[in-house]
CSV table of C-alpha atoms and ligand atoms in Angstrom, one decimal:
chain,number,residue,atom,x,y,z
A,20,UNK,CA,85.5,-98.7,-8.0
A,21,UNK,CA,83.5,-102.1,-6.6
A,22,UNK,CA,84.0,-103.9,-3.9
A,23,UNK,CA,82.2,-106.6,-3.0
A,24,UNK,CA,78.6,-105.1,-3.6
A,25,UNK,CA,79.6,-101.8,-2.8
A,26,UNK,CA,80.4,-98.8,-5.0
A,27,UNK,CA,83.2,-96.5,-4.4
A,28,UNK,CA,84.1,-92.5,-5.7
A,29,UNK,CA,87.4,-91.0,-5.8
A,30,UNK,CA,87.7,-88.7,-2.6
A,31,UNK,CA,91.4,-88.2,-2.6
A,32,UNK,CA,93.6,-88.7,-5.9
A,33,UNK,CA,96.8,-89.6,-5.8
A,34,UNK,CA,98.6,-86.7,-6.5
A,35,UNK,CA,96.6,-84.5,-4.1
A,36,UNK,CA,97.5,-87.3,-1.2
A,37,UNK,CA,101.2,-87.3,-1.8
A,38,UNK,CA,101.7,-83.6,-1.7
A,39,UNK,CA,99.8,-83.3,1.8
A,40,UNK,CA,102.0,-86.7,2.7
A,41,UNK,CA,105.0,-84.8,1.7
A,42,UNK,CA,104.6,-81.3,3.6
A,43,UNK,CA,103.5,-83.4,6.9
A,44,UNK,CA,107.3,-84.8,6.6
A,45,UNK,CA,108.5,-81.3,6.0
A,46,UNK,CA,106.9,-80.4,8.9
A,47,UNK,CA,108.1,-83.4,10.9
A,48,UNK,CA,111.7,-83.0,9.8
A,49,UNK,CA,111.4,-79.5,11.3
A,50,UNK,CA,110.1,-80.3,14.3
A,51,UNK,CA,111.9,-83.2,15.4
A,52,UNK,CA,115.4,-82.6,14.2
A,53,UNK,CA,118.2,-83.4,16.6
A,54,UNK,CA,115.4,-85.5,18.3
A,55,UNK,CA,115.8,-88.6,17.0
A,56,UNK,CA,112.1,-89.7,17.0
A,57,UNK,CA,111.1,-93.1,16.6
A,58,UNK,CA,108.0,-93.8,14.4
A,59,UNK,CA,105.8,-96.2,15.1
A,60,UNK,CA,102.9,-97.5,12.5
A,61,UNK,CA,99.9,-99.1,13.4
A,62,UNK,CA,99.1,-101.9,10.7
A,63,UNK,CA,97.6,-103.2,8.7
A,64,UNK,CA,96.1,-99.8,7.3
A,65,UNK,CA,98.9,-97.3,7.5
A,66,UNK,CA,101.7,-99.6,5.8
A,67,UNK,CA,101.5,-97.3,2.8
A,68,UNK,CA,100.9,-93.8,4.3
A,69,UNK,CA,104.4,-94.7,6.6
A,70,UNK,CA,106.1,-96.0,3.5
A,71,UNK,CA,105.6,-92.8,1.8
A,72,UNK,CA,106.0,-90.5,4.8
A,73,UNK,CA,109.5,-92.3,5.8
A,74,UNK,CA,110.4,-91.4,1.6
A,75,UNK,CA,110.4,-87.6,2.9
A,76,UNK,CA,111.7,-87.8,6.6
A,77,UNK,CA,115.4,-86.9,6.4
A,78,UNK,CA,115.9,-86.8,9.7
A,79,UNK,CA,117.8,-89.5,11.9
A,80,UNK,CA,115.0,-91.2,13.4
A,81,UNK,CA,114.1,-95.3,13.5
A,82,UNK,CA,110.6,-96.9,12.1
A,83,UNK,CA,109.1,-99.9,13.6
A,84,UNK,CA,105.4,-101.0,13.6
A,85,UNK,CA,102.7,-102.8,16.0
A,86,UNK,CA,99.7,-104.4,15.6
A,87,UNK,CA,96.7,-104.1,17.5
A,88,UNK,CA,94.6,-107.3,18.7
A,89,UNK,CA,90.9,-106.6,20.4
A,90,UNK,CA,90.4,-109.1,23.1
A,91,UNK,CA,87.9,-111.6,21.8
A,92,UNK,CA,87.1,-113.0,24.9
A,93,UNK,CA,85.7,-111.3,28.2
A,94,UNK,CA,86.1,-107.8,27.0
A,95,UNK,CA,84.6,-105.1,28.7
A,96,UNK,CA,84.6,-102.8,26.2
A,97,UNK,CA,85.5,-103.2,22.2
A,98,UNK,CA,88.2,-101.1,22.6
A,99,UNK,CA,90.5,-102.7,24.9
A,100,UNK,CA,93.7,-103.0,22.5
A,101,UNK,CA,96.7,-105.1,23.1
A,102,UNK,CA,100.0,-103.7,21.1
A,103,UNK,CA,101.7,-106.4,19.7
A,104,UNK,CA,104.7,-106.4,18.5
A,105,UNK,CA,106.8,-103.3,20.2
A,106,UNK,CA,110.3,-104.4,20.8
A,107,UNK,CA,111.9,-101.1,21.3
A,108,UNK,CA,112.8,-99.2,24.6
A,109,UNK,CA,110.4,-96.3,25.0
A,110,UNK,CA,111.9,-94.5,27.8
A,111,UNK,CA,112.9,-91.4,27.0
A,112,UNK,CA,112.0,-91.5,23.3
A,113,UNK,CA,110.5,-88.9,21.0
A,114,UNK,CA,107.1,-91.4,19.3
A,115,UNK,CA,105.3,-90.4,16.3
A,116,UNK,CA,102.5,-92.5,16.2
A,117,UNK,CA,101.6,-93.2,12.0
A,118,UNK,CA,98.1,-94.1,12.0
A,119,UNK,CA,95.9,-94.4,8.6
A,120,UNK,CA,92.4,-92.9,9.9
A,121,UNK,CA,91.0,-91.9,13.4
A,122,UNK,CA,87.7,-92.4,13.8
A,123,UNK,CA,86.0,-92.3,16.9
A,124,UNK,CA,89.7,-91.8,18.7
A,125,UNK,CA,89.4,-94.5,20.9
A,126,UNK,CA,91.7,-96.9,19.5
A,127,UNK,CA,94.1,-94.2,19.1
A,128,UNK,CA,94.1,-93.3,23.0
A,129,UNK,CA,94.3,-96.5,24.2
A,130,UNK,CA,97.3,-96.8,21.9
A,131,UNK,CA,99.0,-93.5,23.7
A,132,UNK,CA,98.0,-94.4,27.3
A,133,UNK,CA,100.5,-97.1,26.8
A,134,UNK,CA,103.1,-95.7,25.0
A,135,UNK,CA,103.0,-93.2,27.5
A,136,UNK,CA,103.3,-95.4,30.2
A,137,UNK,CA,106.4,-97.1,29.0
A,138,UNK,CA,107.9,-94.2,29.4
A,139,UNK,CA,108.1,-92.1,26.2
A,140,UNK,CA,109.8,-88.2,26.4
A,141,UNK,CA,106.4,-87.4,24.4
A,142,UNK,CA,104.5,-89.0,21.8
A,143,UNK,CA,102.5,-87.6,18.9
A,144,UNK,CA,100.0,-88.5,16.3
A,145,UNK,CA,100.3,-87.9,12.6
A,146,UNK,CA,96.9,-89.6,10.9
A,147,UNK,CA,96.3,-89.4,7.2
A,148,UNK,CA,92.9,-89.0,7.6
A,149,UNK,CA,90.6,-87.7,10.7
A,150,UNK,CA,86.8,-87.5,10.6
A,151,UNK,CA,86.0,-85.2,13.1
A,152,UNK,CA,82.4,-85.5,13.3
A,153,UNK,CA,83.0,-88.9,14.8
A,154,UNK,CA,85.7,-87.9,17.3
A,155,UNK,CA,84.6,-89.4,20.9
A,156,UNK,CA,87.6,-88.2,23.1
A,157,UNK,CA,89.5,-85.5,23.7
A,158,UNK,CA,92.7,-85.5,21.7
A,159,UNK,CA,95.4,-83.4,20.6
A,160,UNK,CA,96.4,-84.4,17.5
A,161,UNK,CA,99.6,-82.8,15.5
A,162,UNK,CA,99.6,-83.9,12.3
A,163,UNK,CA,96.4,-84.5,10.2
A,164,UNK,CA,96.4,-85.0,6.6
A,165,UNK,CA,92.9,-84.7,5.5
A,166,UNK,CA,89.9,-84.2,7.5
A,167,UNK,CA,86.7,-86.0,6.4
A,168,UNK,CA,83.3,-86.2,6.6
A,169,UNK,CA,81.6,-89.6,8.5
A,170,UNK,CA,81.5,-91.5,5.9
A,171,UNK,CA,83.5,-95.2,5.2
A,172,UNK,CA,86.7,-94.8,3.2
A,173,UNK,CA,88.7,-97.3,1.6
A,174,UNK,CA,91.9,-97.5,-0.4
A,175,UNK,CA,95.8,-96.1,0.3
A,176,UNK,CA,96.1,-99.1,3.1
A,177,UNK,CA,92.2,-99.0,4.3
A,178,UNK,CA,90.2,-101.9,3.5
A,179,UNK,CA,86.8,-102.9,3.3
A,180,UNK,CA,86.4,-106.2,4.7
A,181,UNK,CA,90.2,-106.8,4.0
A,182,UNK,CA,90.0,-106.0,0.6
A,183,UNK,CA,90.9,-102.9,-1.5
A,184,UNK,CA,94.1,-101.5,0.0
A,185,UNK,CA,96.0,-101.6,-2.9
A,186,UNK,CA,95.0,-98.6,-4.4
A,187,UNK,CA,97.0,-95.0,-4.7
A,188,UNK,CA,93.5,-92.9,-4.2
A,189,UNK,CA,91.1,-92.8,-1.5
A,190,UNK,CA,87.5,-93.4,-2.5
A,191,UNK,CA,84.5,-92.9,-0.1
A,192,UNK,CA,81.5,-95.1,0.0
A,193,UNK,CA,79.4,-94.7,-2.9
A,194,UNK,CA,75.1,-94.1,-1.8
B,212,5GP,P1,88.6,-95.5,16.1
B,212,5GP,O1,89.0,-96.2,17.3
B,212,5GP,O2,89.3,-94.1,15.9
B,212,5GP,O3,87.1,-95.3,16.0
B,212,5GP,O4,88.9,-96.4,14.9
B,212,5GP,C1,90.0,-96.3,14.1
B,212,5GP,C2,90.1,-97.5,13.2
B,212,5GP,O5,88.8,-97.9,12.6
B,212,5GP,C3,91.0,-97.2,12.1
B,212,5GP,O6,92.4,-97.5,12.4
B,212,5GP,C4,90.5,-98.1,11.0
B,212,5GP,O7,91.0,-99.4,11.1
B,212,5GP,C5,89.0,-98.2,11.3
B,212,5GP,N1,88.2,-97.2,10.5
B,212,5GP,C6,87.6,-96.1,10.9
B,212,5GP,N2,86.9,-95.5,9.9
B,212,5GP,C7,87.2,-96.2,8.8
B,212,5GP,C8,86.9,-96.0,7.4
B,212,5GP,O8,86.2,-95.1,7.0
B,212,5GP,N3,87.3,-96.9,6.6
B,212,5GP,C9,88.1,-98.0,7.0
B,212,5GP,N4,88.5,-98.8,6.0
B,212,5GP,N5,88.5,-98.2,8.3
B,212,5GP,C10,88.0,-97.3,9.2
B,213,MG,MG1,94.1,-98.4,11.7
């Protein structure tokens, strides 16, 4: 696949990806029946990955979705996040945080300090895809579909330069 200039190779087909999609619900179902989690996805990337997760999650539970915004201007640090978009009450709630790929982590814990703050009962992460080798923090992380190596994926939701989400694989960056 091309994108822009760059070449891309199949990493993770389509049938391999909805299996492992499938037995995280299974294993979600399990562990949060009677719980009544709320699930909340982080777009733009994991809009398909929580489509087809929600297909298998039988369980009374809600879905809503935020949006994360870097501040442009007089930011510290690149990973100061703002969460747009949350509604919902959080105190007391079971969250399942539905993230497409954690990378260095640091968007993700920025994500949880504040979920945790509004007052969540306890608040997970389920991620398609982890690259371990890039990990920067300390994190406990429940569910992980695939683990990777460090190299740039795109496809399922992930984009390269906004384009090339719309695809049912994963493909890695082509050398
Ligand atoms: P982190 O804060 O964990 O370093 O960054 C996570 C975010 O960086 C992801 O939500 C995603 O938007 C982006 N990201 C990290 N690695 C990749 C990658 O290989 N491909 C794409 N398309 N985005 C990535
Ligand atoms: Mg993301």
């Amino acid at each position: 696949m091309k994108i822009k200039n760059k070449s891309f190779k199949v990493l993770i087909d389509e049938h391999t990806l909805q299996d492992k999609i499938a037995s995280l619900a299974h294993k979600i179902n399990k562990d949060y029946k009677d719980k009544r989690p709320l699930f909340i996805g982080i777009l733009n990337g994991s809009f398909m990955f929580v489509a087809d997760i929600m297909k298998t999650v039988n369980i009374e539970s809600e879905i809503s979705f935020i949006k994360l915004a870097s501040y442009t201007e007089m930011s510290s640090s690149g990973n100061v996040r703002e969460l747009i978009g949350l509604s919902e009450n959080l105190f007391n709630r079971h969250v399942v945080v539905l993230e497409d790929i954690i990378d260095s982590g640091l968007t993700i814990s920025s994500v949880l300090e504040e979920l945790k703050e509004r007052g969540a009962a306890s608040v997970e992460i389920a991620t398609m895809l982890l690259k371990p080798e890039a990990l920067k923090v300390d994190l406990a992380i429940k569910y992980v579909g695939f683990e990777i190596t460090n190299e740039f994926v795109v496809g399922f939701g992930l984009d390269y330069d906004g384009i090339g989400r719309n695809t049912r694989a994963i493909y890695q960056l082509k050398h």
